Amino acid sequence: MNTIYNQASVTIVAAAGESASYGLPGVGQRPRMIPSKFTLGGRTWMFRRRLIKHRVDETKWSTRGWTYQEAVFSRRCVIFTDDQVLYQCGCMTCAEESIEDVSTSEREGFPIFERMADRDSNPRQDLPRGRRFMRDLEAYSKRELSYDSDVLRAMEGVFGFYAQLQPSVEQYWGLTLRWIGCKISIQGSEDYDLARSKHDDIVGALLWAMLWEPSWSKIQDIQTGLVKRSGFPTWSWAAWKVEVRWSYLTNLEHLEKNFKTPLFVETTAGGIVEPNDKFARSLASGKSCGGLGLSHILRITTKVVDLPFIERTPYRPTILYNSSASYPHIQKGQHWVTKDERSHEANWTHFLVEKNIGAGRGLVWPLDLTHGGVTSSSDLAFDTDTDTIKPRPLTLRCIVIGHDRGMIVQSRNGICKRVGLLRFEGGFFENGRVLGDGYGYHDDREIWPWTASVPSRDLRDHFPGVERTVRLG
């Protein structure tokens, strides 16, 4: 589809209505709403409307997964809305309601959507185009699909575009296999020079790409949880109906001294294949994983730590800028889970690992839950039918897949399924409070002097693990 849209002289975008059968307003039988305006004293007056980009963003067309490629690959777009026609190309963005002459409709800073071709005009030519890969995935993950099975198919044009770049960015089940495709830095080209030098580190890039997180942009996502797509591996964002995000790799030592562990892909015939440069390039052939004889099961040999998780009421921070503010309302992270549809703070819980260091004090590691909401509690075998939070610990397995984070999994029929992520650096707690001001700006030793005597906050120093081979699906 990238070739079709890119080579077309113009793409007609049907952005009006709720379905594909709505038609083009002003064409045929579909009427359109004419914006009100009048002339007084030689001047034309009209109601000032919001930016056309914002109006298009709110259309049903902008929420459809299949139209993402239509937006980013088309060279010129004529966009039909209910009340007017819009136009965008590489030189201008304009609308019928604009009074200015067309010659003044320059593309300043408000394109309706960013096109792939626009990225060539970036003055920072030293930065590779592949660096946008994860941002495209983040933008696409906001969209909806009628059929879950289309989640990767609707991005095949984008995947094909990145695979033919130099340096190339191939993907496996929607995750990049090249460091160039990761969100390395917002700085200069030096960081990407390092990423280029690691171009053949397929395993390292894949492991880091697996550290995606739900963005939780909507509170209802936290309350109701996520819906899983069947037929996709839980380690891929494609398995979950949620907007996702990746953090920037701000610690470049983690790239320079990339995390290494044996990782193989299981084949449909029962064998294993090493993810290397040849493996990555084979995925750019256009054949499906099944056609290449590849399954979605990963076989990883790494340190494994079995951790006792408990469910408890949220800790409160030691300092709040607004003393009347509720901590759960300020910081609703991925590990927050509501026990019913109300958002009152008493109904919020989280899952965590605690290590006591004295009476009522110690270290805590919260779980960043992949599938939040009530359903997650039942999946984790926690009691959600009563208002009583049970302190009974539940043992979950943490597999180390990075320098600073691990993936929390549950095993079913010999296959480990992703539950969430956990950062190895813990926080301090004392008498139901955690150190912090709600924004993370504090000095632990000034508030609680006893924290200075704790030699390590790394979970692996308190819960030693063993090396195992796990099958992740």
JSON list of C-alpha atoms in Angstrom, two decimals, residues 13 26 47 53 59 86 137 153 184 202 213 220 270 276 306 378 393 442 448:
[
{"chain": "A", "resi": 13, "resn": "VAL", "atom": "CA", "xyz": [-9.79, 11.05, 1.72]},
{"chain": "A", "resi": 26, "resn": "GLY", "atom": "CA", "xyz": [-21.23, 17.77, -1.66]},
{"chain": "A", "resi": 47, "resn": "PHE", "atom": "CA", "xyz": [-17.05, 31.99, 12.82]},
{"chain": "A", "resi": 53, "resn": "LYS", "atom": "CA", "xyz": [-5.70, 19.43, 12.03]},
{"chain": "A", "resi": 59, "resn": "THR", "atom": "CA", "xyz": [-13.04, 12.20, 12.66]},
{"chain": "A", "resi": 86, "resn": "LEU", "atom": "CA", "xyz": [-9.20, 20.43, 2.77]},
{"chain": "A", "resi": 137, "resn": "LEU", "atom": "CA", "xyz": [3.88, 2.36, 16.12]},
{"chain": "A", "resi": 153, "resn": "ARG", "atom": "CA", "xyz": [-1.47, -6.45, 8.20]},
{"chain": "A", "resi": 184, "resn": "ILE", "atom": "CA", "xyz": [17.50, 6.20, 21.30]},
{"chain": "A", "resi": 202, "resn": "ILE", "atom": "CA", "xyz": [19.35, -8.22, 16.53]},
{"chain": "A", "resi": 213, "resn": "GLU", "atom": "CA", "xyz": [4.31, -0.10, 28.06]},
{"chain": "A", "resi": 220, "resn": "GLN", "atom": "CA", "xyz": [-11.32, 4.15, 31.47]},
{"chain": "A", "resi": 270, "resn": "GLY", "atom": "CA", "xyz": [10.03, -27.82, 16.28]},
{"chain": "A", "resi": 276, "resn": "ASN", "atom": "CA", "xyz": [20.74, -12.58, 13.26]},
{"chain": "A", "resi": 306, "resn": "ASP", "atom": "CA", "xyz": [10.55, -15.96, 41.51]},
{"chain": "A", "resi": 378, "resn": "SER", "atom": "CA", "xyz": [-8.64, -12.40, 38.34]},
{"chain": "A", "resi": 393, "resn": "PRO", "atom": "CA", "xyz": [1.43, -13.38, 48.32]},
{"chain": "A", "resi": 442, "resn": "HIS", "atom": "CA", "xyz": [13.55, 14.40, 46.76]},
{"chain": "A", "resi": 448, "resn": "TRP", "atom": "CA", "xyz": [14.64, 9.20, 56.11]}
]
